DNA sequence: GTCTATACTGAGATAGAC
DNA sequence: GTCTATCTCAGTATAGAC
């Protein structure tokens, strides 16, 4: 199966466009034609780089998950205070929301019934990595509540994923940050 | 525009099937053929009842939103303790999750860029009604935290919507209830 | 209300020239 | 790597008979 580490310039542009389209319209909401127009080439040229849609979506997902996990690691190495790490984490979702996109894995997770198995596994990697990171970081930020960190991690991750959906529908552009701050306030009190 | 209050028996079956398909596969993940097979009629017969897909989805959404709001009113009239009302509320999402579905409005909200405007408005009605109900009920359940009830309402609604997505991907079947309980525990402490 | 038959369109995909 | 041309299939939708 293809990987994203050795993409030609055109292939990388295709992956960029496909990523954006999935985050905005969902897996079944775009076609090779949409990609071709956005990149400025013809449909068969897209097939030249990614012979099937499943292949393309696989590469897009793999790159997204790897990049996101890299950001978690970068946050860890930043030596910021745990609470500030969590604010930066919430800001990642906030930024995506502000560019009128959903989290790629949230969107694909919603549509996961139509998804090939290898892609499903990438989504599981994504959510598991986030839950692990959040559990550890929440336990450091609020040590007295360390015992409930695992449940709080699921609460925070779910609320950020959900807030992107609620926010885009109600045209509230800071829903992820609002939801995260509501939780942080409760944890502080 | 059609409404759901005077559906023939066949039309009601079509709406039932369409609702389930949207919750499982999303707006772009099913066709009139899928519906026809599930109902046991032919494709043109589906068109006889709902001439376009937009028309069908509109009726499905309208019925779902009205029914859900009725459930909120029923909860209000139940004279249960506020905290128990909130538990029953979370259970609504939990039940949906357990039948391998997402919230219809969560799914359509994710795909809302491809949605006709009238349907978007139903989604806004849904989320606004939920936020209002949650804000009021949270303020009753935890009066000392009444000042932050609005933010907590967004947090809870978002987390339930998101937990359905995270849960279905990780094959955790009680994610909505886990997320809600994590929040209720913090509010209690 | 339901059916068969049929448009028409767009989607995913391939062949083969340049 | 890109193109034109083409294939096949599914999707939405309509016409008209029963």
PDB file of C-alpha atoms in Angstrom, chain B residues 13-188:
ATOM      1  CA  UNK B  13     -41.872   2.926   6.147  1.00  0.00           C
ATOM      2  CA  UNK B  14     -39.770   4.814   3.625  1.00  0.00           C
ATOM      3  CA  UNK B  15     -39.109   7.548   6.182  1.00  0.00           C
ATOM      4  CA  UNK B  16     -38.193   4.939   8.801  1.00  0.00           C
ATOM      5  CA  UNK B  17     -35.710   3.274   6.481  1.00  0.00           C
ATOM      6  CA  UNK B  18     -34.242   6.562   5.270  1.00  0.00           C
ATOM      7  CA  UNK B  19     -33.784   7.755   8.845  1.00  0.00           C
ATOM      8  CA  UNK B  20     -31.875   4.634   9.752  1.00  0.00           C
ATOM      9  CA  UNK B  21     -29.729   4.798   6.609  1.00  0.00           C
ATOM     10  CA  UNK B  22     -28.783   8.424   7.213  1.00  0.00           C
ATOM     11  CA  UNK B  23     -27.857   7.663  10.826  1.00  0.00           C
ATOM     12  CA  UNK B  24     -25.670   4.761   9.744  1.00  0.00           C
ATOM     13  CA  UNK B  25     -24.216   5.809   6.391  1.00  0.00           C
ATOM     14  CA  UNK B  26     -24.777   9.514   6.091  1.00  0.00           C
ATOM     15  CA  UNK B  27     -26.636  11.604   3.538  1.00  0.00           C
ATOM     16  CA  UNK B  28     -24.418  10.637   0.609  1.00  0.00           C
ATOM     17  CA  UNK B  29     -24.035   7.038   1.703  1.00  0.00           C
ATOM     18  CA  UNK B  30     -27.392   5.672   0.553  1.00  0.00           C
ATOM     19  CA  UNK B  31     -29.631   5.736  -2.518  1.00  0.00           C
ATOM     20  CA  UNK B  32     -33.269   5.319  -3.483  1.00  0.00           C
ATOM     21  CA  UNK B  33     -32.346   1.792  -4.482  1.00  0.00           C
ATOM     22  CA  UNK B  34     -31.215   0.976  -0.944  1.00  0.00           C
ATOM     23  CA  UNK B  35     -34.512   2.273   0.368  1.00  0.00           C
ATOM     24  CA  UNK B  36     -36.559   0.421  -2.230  1.00  0.00           C
ATOM     25  CA  UNK B  37     -34.933  -2.907  -1.389  1.00  0.00           C
ATOM     26  CA  UNK B  38     -35.348  -2.423   2.361  1.00  0.00           C
ATOM     27  CA  UNK B  39     -39.021  -1.491   1.984  1.00  0.00           C
ATOM     28  CA  UNK B  40     -39.686  -4.172  -0.609  1.00  0.00           C
ATOM     29  CA  UNK B  41     -40.809  -1.975  -3.489  1.00  0.00           C
ATOM     30  CA  UNK B  42     -39.155  -0.566  -6.650  1.00  0.00           C
ATOM     31  CA  UNK B  43     -37.218   2.627  -7.024  1.00  0.00           C
ATOM     32  CA  UNK B  44     -39.923   4.569  -8.914  1.00  0.00           C
ATOM     33  CA  UNK B  45     -42.401   3.759  -6.156  1.00  0.00           C
ATOM     34  CA  UNK B  46     -40.143   5.580  -3.710  1.00  0.00           C
ATOM     35  CA  UNK B  47     -40.178   8.571  -6.054  1.00  0.00           C
ATOM     36  CA  UNK B  48     -43.960   8.399  -6.072  1.00  0.00           C
ATOM     37  CA  UNK B  49     -43.961   9.147  -2.331  1.00  0.00           C
ATOM     38  CA  UNK B  50     -40.994  11.528  -2.217  1.00  0.00           C
ATOM     39  CA  UNK B  51     -40.234  13.007  -5.586  1.00  0.00           C
ATOM     40  CA  UNK B  52     -36.693  14.099  -4.719  1.00  0.00           C
ATOM     41  CA  UNK B  53     -34.105  13.034  -2.201  1.00  0.00           C
ATOM     42  CA  UNK B  54     -34.048  16.538  -0.734  1.00  0.00           C
ATOM     43  CA  UNK B  55     -37.774  16.256  -0.104  1.00  0.00           C
ATOM     44  CA  UNK B  56     -37.342  12.915   1.637  1.00  0.00           C
ATOM     45  CA  UNK B  57     -34.455  14.061   3.809  1.00  0.00           C
ATOM     46  CA  UNK B  58     -36.428  17.138   4.761  1.00  0.00           C
ATOM     47  CA  UNK B  59     -39.341  15.073   6.043  1.00  0.00           C
ATOM     48  CA  UNK B  60     -37.010  12.663   7.853  1.00  0.00           C
ATOM     49  CA  UNK B  61     -35.225  15.519   9.592  1.00  0.00           C
ATOM     50  CA  UNK B  62     -38.390  17.367  10.513  1.00  0.00           C
ATOM     51  CA  UNK B  63     -39.867  14.260  12.097  1.00  0.00           C
ATOM     52  CA  UNK B  64     -36.653  13.422  13.969  1.00  0.00           C
ATOM     53  CA  UNK B  65     -36.306  16.923  15.412  1.00  0.00           C
ATOM     54  CA  UNK B  66     -39.969  17.147  16.441  1.00  0.00           C
ATOM     55  CA  UNK B  67     -39.864  13.750  18.081  1.00  0.00           C
ATOM     56  CA  UNK B  68     -36.674  14.560  19.957  1.00  0.00           C
ATOM     57  CA  UNK B  69     -38.054  17.835  21.252  1.00  0.00           C
ATOM     58  CA  UNK B  70     -41.171  15.967  22.368  1.00  0.00           C
ATOM     59  CA  UNK B  71     -38.935  13.674  24.379  1.00  0.00           C
ATOM     60  CA  UNK B  72     -37.363  16.682  26.072  1.00  0.00           C
ATOM     61  CA  UNK B  73     -40.832  17.917  27.005  1.00  0.00           C
ATOM     62  CA  UNK B  74     -41.792  14.493  28.266  1.00  0.00           C
ATOM     63  CA  UNK B  75     -38.669  14.494  30.449  1.00  0.00           C
ATOM     64  CA  UNK B  76     -39.679  17.881  31.826  1.00  0.00           C
ATOM     65  CA  UNK B  77     -43.154  16.675  32.723  1.00  0.00           C
ATOM     66  CA  UNK B  78     -41.814  13.544  34.371  1.00  0.00           C
ATOM     67  CA  UNK B  79     -41.188  15.262  37.730  1.00  0.00           C
ATOM     68  CA  UNK B  80     -37.953  13.328  38.083  1.00  0.00           C
ATOM     69  CA  UNK B  81     -35.053  14.973  39.903  1.00  0.00           C
ATOM     70  CA  UNK B  82     -32.997  17.229  37.608  1.00  0.00           C
ATOM     71  CA  UNK B  83     -29.978  14.951  37.809  1.00  0.00           C
ATOM     72  CA  UNK B  84     -32.136  11.986  36.833  1.00  0.00           C
ATOM     73  CA  UNK B  85     -33.529  13.931  33.899  1.00  0.00           C
ATOM     74  CA  UNK B  86     -29.979  14.502  32.732  1.00  0.00           C
ATOM     75  CA  UNK B  87     -29.183  10.827  33.088  1.00  0.00           C
ATOM     76  CA  UNK B  88     -32.255   9.956  31.022  1.00  0.00           C
ATOM     77  CA  UNK B  89     -31.157  12.535  28.481  1.00  0.00           C
ATOM     78  CA  UNK B  90     -27.724  10.951  28.158  1.00  0.00           C
ATOM     79  CA  UNK B  91     -29.450   7.599  27.851  1.00  0.00           C
ATOM     80  CA  UNK B  92     -31.207   8.794  24.687  1.00  0.00           C
ATOM     81  CA  UNK B  93     -27.822   9.157  23.018  1.00  0.00           C
ATOM     82  CA  UNK B  94     -26.597   5.945  24.554  1.00  0.00           C
ATOM     83  CA  UNK B  95     -29.552   4.050  23.089  1.00  0.00           C
ATOM     84  CA  UNK B  96     -28.909   5.441  19.632  1.00  0.00           C
ATOM     85  CA  UNK B  97     -25.253   4.526  19.912  1.00  0.00           C
ATOM     86  CA  UNK B  98     -26.101   0.982  20.913  1.00  0.00           C
ATOM     87  CA  UNK B  99     -28.204   0.500  17.796  1.00  0.00           C
ATOM     88  CA  UNK B 100     -25.105   1.345  15.724  1.00  0.00           C
ATOM     89  CA  UNK B 101     -26.461   4.731  14.714  1.00  0.00           C
ATOM     90  CA  UNK B 102     -25.355   8.302  15.149  1.00  0.00           C
ATOM     91  CA  UNK B 103     -27.637  11.139  16.086  1.00  0.00           C
ATOM     92  CA  UNK B 104     -29.313  12.067  12.802  1.00  0.00           C
ATOM     93  CA  UNK B 105     -28.589  15.744  13.373  1.00  0.00           C
ATOM     94  CA  UNK B 106     -24.980  15.049  14.288  1.00  0.00           C
ATOM     95  CA  UNK B 107     -24.489  13.093  11.081  1.00  0.00           C
ATOM     96  CA  UNK B 108     -26.193  15.708   8.923  1.00  0.00           C
ATOM     97  CA  UNK B 109     -24.372  18.486  10.783  1.00  0.00           C
ATOM     98  CA  UNK B 110     -21.084  16.890   9.790  1.00  0.00           C
ATOM     99  CA  UNK B 111     -22.225  16.851   6.170  1.00  0.00           C
ATOM    100  CA  UNK B 112     -24.027  20.183   6.367  1.00  0.00           C
ATOM    101  CA  UNK B 113     -22.038  21.756   3.547  1.00  0.00           C
ATOM    102  CA  UNK B 114     -23.956  19.552   1.078  1.00  0.00           C
ATOM    103  CA  UNK B 115     -27.315  20.330   2.674  1.00  0.00           C
ATOM    104  CA  UNK B 116     -30.263  22.401   1.386  1.00  0.00           C
ATOM    105  CA  UNK B 117     -30.938  25.414   3.583  1.00  0.00           C
ATOM    106  CA  UNK B 118     -34.353  24.365   4.971  1.00  0.00           C
ATOM    107  CA  UNK B 119     -32.761  21.237   6.385  1.00  0.00           C
ATOM    108  CA  UNK B 120     -29.931  23.244   7.945  1.00  0.00           C
ATOM    109  CA  UNK B 121     -32.569  25.222   9.786  1.00  0.00           C
ATOM    110  CA  UNK B 122     -34.046  22.060  11.274  1.00  0.00           C
ATOM    111  CA  UNK B 123     -30.587  21.166  12.559  1.00  0.00           C
ATOM    112  CA  UNK B 124     -30.243  24.586  14.155  1.00  0.00           C
ATOM    113  CA  UNK B 125     -33.635  24.135  15.806  1.00  0.00           C
ATOM    114  CA  UNK B 126     -32.459  20.791  17.146  1.00  0.00           C
ATOM    115  CA  UNK B 127     -29.191  22.025  18.637  1.00  0.00           C
ATOM    116  CA  UNK B 128     -30.710  25.227  20.013  1.00  0.00           C
ATOM    117  CA  UNK B 129     -33.546  23.336  21.696  1.00  0.00           C
ATOM    118  CA  UNK B 130     -31.079  20.921  23.260  1.00  0.00           C
ATOM    119  CA  UNK B 131     -28.832  23.715  24.521  1.00  0.00           C
ATOM    120  CA  UNK B 132     -31.762  25.597  26.043  1.00  0.00           C
ATOM    121  CA  UNK B 133     -33.110  22.502  27.757  1.00  0.00           C
ATOM    122  CA  UNK B 134     -29.674  21.502  29.059  1.00  0.00           C
ATOM    123  CA  UNK B 135     -28.878  24.990  30.327  1.00  0.00           C
ATOM    124  CA  UNK B 136     -32.091  25.086  32.341  1.00  0.00           C
ATOM    125  CA  UNK B 137     -31.799  21.533  33.623  1.00  0.00           C
ATOM    126  CA  UNK B 138     -28.113  21.823  34.539  1.00  0.00           C
ATOM    127  CA  UNK B 139     -28.864  25.000  36.501  1.00  0.00           C
ATOM    128  CA  UNK B 140     -31.480  23.081  38.486  1.00  0.00           C
ATOM    129  CA  UNK B 141     -29.292  20.053  39.044  1.00  0.00           C
ATOM    130  CA  UNK B 142     -26.224  22.009  40.207  1.00  0.00           C
ATOM    131  CA  UNK B 143     -27.570  25.383  41.385  1.00  0.00           C
ATOM    132  CA  UNK B 144     -24.200  26.493  42.768  1.00  0.00           C
ATOM    133  CA  UNK B 145     -22.793  26.238  39.249  1.00  0.00           C
ATOM    134  CA  UNK B 146     -25.792  27.875  37.564  1.00  0.00           C
ATOM    135  CA  UNK B 147     -23.581  30.691  36.263  1.00  0.00           C
ATOM    136  CA  UNK B 148     -21.665  28.312  34.030  1.00  0.00           C
ATOM    137  CA  UNK B 149     -24.687  26.285  32.933  1.00  0.00           C
ATOM    138  CA  UNK B 150     -24.630  27.599  29.379  1.00  0.00           C
ATOM    139  CA  UNK B 151     -21.030  26.568  28.770  1.00  0.00           C
ATOM    140  CA  UNK B 152     -21.654  23.243  30.480  1.00  0.00           C
ATOM    141  CA  UNK B 153     -24.654  22.673  28.222  1.00  0.00           C
ATOM    142  CA  UNK B 154     -22.486  23.091  25.126  1.00  0.00           C
ATOM    143  CA  UNK B 155     -19.889  20.821  26.684  1.00  0.00           C
ATOM    144  CA  UNK B 156     -22.401  18.082  27.425  1.00  0.00           C
ATOM    145  CA  UNK B 157     -24.228  18.210  24.104  1.00  0.00           C
ATOM    146  CA  UNK B 158     -20.954  18.273  22.155  1.00  0.00           C
ATOM    147  CA  UNK B 159     -19.485  15.437  24.164  1.00  0.00           C
ATOM    148  CA  UNK B 160     -22.527  13.232  23.548  1.00  0.00           C
ATOM    149  CA  UNK B 161     -22.466  13.929  19.827  1.00  0.00           C
ATOM    150  CA  UNK B 162     -18.717  13.338  19.688  1.00  0.00           C
ATOM    151  CA  UNK B 163     -18.783  10.253  21.898  1.00  0.00           C
ATOM    152  CA  UNK B 164     -21.053   8.488  19.427  1.00  0.00           C
ATOM    153  CA  UNK B 165     -18.406   8.953  16.738  1.00  0.00           C
ATOM    154  CA  UNK B 166     -15.421   8.053  18.923  1.00  0.00           C
ATOM    155  CA  UNK B 167     -17.283   5.101  20.392  1.00  0.00           C
ATOM    156  CA  UNK B 168     -18.336   3.588  17.079  1.00  0.00           C
ATOM    157  CA  UNK B 169     -14.770   3.821  15.814  1.00  0.00           C
ATOM    158  CA  UNK B 170     -13.142   2.317  18.913  1.00  0.00           C
ATOM    159  CA  UNK B 171     -15.954  -0.232  19.277  1.00  0.00           C
ATOM    160  CA  UNK B 172     -16.737   1.099  22.758  1.00  0.00           C
ATOM    161  CA  UNK B 173     -20.481   0.802  23.058  1.00  0.00           C
ATOM    162  CA  UNK B 174     -21.099   2.988  26.102  1.00  0.00           C
ATOM    163  CA  UNK B 175     -19.030   6.024  25.134  1.00  0.00           C
ATOM    164  CA  UNK B 176     -21.889   8.562  25.443  1.00  0.00           C
ATOM    165  CA  UNK B 177     -22.756   7.351  28.942  1.00  0.00           C
ATOM    166  CA  UNK B 178     -19.072   7.279  29.924  1.00  0.00           C
ATOM    167  CA  UNK B 179     -18.559  10.844  28.757  1.00  0.00           C
ATOM    168  CA  UNK B 180     -21.705  12.102  30.473  1.00  0.00           C
ATOM    169  CA  UNK B 181     -20.839  10.369  33.736  1.00  0.00           C
ATOM    170  CA  UNK B 182     -17.329  11.823  33.646  1.00  0.00           C
ATOM    171  CA  UNK B 183     -18.901  15.279  33.499  1.00  0.00           C
ATOM    172  CA  UNK B 184     -21.545  14.588  36.148  1.00  0.00           C
ATOM    173  CA  UNK B 185     -18.831  13.311  38.503  1.00  0.00           C
ATOM    174  CA  UNK B 186     -16.884  16.560  38.138  1.00  0.00           C
ATOM    175  CA  UNK B 187     -20.024  18.620  38.736  1.00  0.00           C
ATOM    176  CA  UNK B 188     -20.775  16.613  41.901  1.00  0.00           C
TER     177      UNK B 188
END
